[in-house]
Short mmCIF file of C-alpha atoms in Angstrom, two decimals:
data_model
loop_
_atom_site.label_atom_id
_atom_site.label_comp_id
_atom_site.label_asym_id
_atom_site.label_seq_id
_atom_site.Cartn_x
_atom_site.Cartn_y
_atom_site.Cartn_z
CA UNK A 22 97.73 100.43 60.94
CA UNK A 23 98.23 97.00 61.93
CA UNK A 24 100.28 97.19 64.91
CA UNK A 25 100.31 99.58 68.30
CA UNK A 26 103.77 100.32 67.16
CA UNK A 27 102.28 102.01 63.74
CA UNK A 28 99.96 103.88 66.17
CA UNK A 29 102.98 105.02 67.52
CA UNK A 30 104.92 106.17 64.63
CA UNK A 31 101.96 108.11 64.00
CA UNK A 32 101.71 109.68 66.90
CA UNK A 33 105.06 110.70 66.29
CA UNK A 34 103.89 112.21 63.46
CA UNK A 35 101.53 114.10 65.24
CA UNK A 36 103.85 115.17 67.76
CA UNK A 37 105.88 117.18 65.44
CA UNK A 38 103.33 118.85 63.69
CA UNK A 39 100.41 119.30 66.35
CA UNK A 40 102.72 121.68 68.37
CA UNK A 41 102.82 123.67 65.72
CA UNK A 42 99.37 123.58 64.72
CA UNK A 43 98.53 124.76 68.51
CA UNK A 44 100.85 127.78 67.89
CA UNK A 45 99.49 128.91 65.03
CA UNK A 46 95.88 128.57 66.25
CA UNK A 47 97.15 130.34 69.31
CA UNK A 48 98.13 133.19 67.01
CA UNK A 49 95.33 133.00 64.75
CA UNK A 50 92.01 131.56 65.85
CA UNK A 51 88.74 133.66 65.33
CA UNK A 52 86.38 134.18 68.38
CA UNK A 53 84.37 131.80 66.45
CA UNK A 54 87.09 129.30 66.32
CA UNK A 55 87.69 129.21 69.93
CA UNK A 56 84.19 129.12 71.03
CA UNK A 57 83.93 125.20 68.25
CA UNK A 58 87.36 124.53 70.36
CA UNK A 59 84.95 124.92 73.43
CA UNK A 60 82.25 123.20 72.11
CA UNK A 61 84.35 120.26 71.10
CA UNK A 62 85.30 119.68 74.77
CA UNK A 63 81.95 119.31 76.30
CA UNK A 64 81.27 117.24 73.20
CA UNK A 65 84.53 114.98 74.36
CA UNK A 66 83.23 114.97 78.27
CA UNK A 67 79.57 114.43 77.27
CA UNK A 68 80.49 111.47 75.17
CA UNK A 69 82.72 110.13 78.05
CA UNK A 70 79.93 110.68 80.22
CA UNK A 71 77.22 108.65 78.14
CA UNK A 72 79.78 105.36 77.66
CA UNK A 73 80.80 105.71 74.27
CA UNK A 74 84.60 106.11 73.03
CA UNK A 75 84.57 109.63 72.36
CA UNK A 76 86.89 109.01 69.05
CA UNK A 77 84.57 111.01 66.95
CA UNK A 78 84.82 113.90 69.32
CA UNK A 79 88.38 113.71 70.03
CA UNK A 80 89.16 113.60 65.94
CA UNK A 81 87.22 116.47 65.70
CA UNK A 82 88.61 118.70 68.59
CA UNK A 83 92.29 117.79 66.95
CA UNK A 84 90.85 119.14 62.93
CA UNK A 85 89.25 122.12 64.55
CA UNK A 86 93.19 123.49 66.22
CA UNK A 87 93.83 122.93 62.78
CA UNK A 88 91.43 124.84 61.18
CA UNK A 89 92.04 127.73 63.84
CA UNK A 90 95.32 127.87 62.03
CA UNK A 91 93.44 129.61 59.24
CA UNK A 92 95.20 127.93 57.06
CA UNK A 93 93.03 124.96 55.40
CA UNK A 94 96.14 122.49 54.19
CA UNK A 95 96.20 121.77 58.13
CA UNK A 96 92.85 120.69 58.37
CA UNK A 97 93.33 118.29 55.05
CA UNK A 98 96.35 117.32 56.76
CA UNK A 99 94.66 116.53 60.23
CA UNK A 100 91.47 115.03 58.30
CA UNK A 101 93.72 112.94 56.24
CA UNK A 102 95.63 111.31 59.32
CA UNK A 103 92.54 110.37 60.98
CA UNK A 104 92.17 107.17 58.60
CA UNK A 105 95.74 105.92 60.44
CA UNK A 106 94.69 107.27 63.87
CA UNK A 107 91.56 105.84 64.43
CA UNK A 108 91.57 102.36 65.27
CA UNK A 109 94.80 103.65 67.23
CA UNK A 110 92.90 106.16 69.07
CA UNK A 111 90.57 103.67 70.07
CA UNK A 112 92.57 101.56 71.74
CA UNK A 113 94.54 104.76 73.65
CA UNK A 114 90.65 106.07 74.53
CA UNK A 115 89.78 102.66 75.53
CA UNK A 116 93.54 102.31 77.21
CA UNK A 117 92.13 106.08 78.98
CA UNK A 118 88.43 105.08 79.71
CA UNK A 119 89.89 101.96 82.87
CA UNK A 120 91.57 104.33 84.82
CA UNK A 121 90.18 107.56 85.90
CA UNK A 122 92.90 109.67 86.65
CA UNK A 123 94.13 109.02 82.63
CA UNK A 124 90.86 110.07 81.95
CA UNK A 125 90.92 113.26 84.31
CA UNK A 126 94.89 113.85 82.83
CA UNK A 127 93.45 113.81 79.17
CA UNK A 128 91.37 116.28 79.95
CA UNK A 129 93.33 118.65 81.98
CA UNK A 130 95.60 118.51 78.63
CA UNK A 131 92.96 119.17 76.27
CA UNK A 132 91.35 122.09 78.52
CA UNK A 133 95.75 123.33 78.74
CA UNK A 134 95.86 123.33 74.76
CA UNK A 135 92.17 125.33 74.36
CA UNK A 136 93.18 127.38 77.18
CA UNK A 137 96.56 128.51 75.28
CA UNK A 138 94.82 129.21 72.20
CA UNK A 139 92.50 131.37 74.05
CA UNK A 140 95.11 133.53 75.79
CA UNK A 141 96.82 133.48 72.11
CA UNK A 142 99.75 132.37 73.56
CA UNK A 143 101.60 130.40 70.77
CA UNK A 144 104.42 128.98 72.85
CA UNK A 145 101.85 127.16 76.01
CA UNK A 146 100.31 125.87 73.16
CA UNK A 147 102.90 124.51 70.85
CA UNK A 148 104.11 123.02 74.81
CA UNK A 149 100.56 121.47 75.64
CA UNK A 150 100.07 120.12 72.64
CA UNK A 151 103.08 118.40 72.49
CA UNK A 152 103.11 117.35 76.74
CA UNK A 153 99.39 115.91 75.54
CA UNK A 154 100.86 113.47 73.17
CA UNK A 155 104.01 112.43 74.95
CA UNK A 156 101.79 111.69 77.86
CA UNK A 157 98.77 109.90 75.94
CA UNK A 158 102.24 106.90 74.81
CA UNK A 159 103.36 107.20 78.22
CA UNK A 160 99.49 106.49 79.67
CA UNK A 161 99.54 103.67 77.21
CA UNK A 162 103.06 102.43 78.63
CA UNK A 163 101.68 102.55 82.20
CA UNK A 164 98.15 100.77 81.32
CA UNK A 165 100.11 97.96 79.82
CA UNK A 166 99.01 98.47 76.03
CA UNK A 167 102.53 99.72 74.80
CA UNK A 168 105.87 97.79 76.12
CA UNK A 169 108.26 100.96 77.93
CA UNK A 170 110.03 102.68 75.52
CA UNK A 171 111.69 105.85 76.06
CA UNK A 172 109.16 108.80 74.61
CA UNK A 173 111.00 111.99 73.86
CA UNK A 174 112.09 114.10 76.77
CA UNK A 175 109.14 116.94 77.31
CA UNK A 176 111.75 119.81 77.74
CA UNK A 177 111.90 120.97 81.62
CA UNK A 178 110.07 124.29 80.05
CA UNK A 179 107.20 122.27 78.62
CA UNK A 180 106.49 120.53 81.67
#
């Protein structure tokens, strides 16, 4: 990407179509589907846990709401990004890994976004998947890594 700022854009990118990627999932996710979503969490922590990054794991967790869609563009879509998001990811992992309450945050959002699908409840997860990006730039803003801009607003009902 070249620049945090790219990283950025992209996540920007992500915001607006993640949320909507959560709903569907939330709406359309097999049993199957859910249970991978589940999987891909403890593969997140257990990564965490042993030192590495965890950008494999985190890539994957994002493709897999996207294959819950049941729609397979999404997944393309998702798989396609991940050449622009992960050097960027890196750095908001790495940004993530210093402080342990990010860390702790990251995963309360992740565990808010599987939880949504779960319950099939399309609106909590269009709203944690967006509040989980908004927050990872503004986690990047407070460990120094991005210069204070002003993310979107997360709607008082998101929050």
């Amino acid at each position: 990407l070249g620049s945090v700022d790219a990283y950025v854009q992209i996540v920007e990118v992500r915001r607006v179509l993640e949320g909507e990627i959560a709903a569907l999932a939330a709406a359309r996710a097999t049993r199957r589907q859910v249970a991978a979503l589940q999987r891909a969490l403890a593969a997140i922590d257990a990564a965490s846990a042993a030192g590495r990054d965890g950008v494999d794991e985190d890539l994957r967790f994002h493709r897999l709401i996207g294959e819950a869609t049941g729609n397979p563009q999404f997944g393309h879509l998702l798989g396609f990004l991940e050449q622009y998001l992960r050097e960027g990811m890196r750095i908001t992992r790495g940004n993530e890994s210093r402080r342990i309450d990010f860390m702790r945050a990251v995963q309360r959002e992740h565990r808010a976004i599987v939880d949504a699908i779960t319950a099939r409840d399309a609106a909590a997860a269009r709203r944690a998947a967006r509040r989980h990006l908004v927050q990872g730039e503004r986690r990047l803003e407070r460990g120094g890594v991005l210069q204070r801009r002003t993310p979107p607003a997360i709607p008082r009902r998101e929050r």
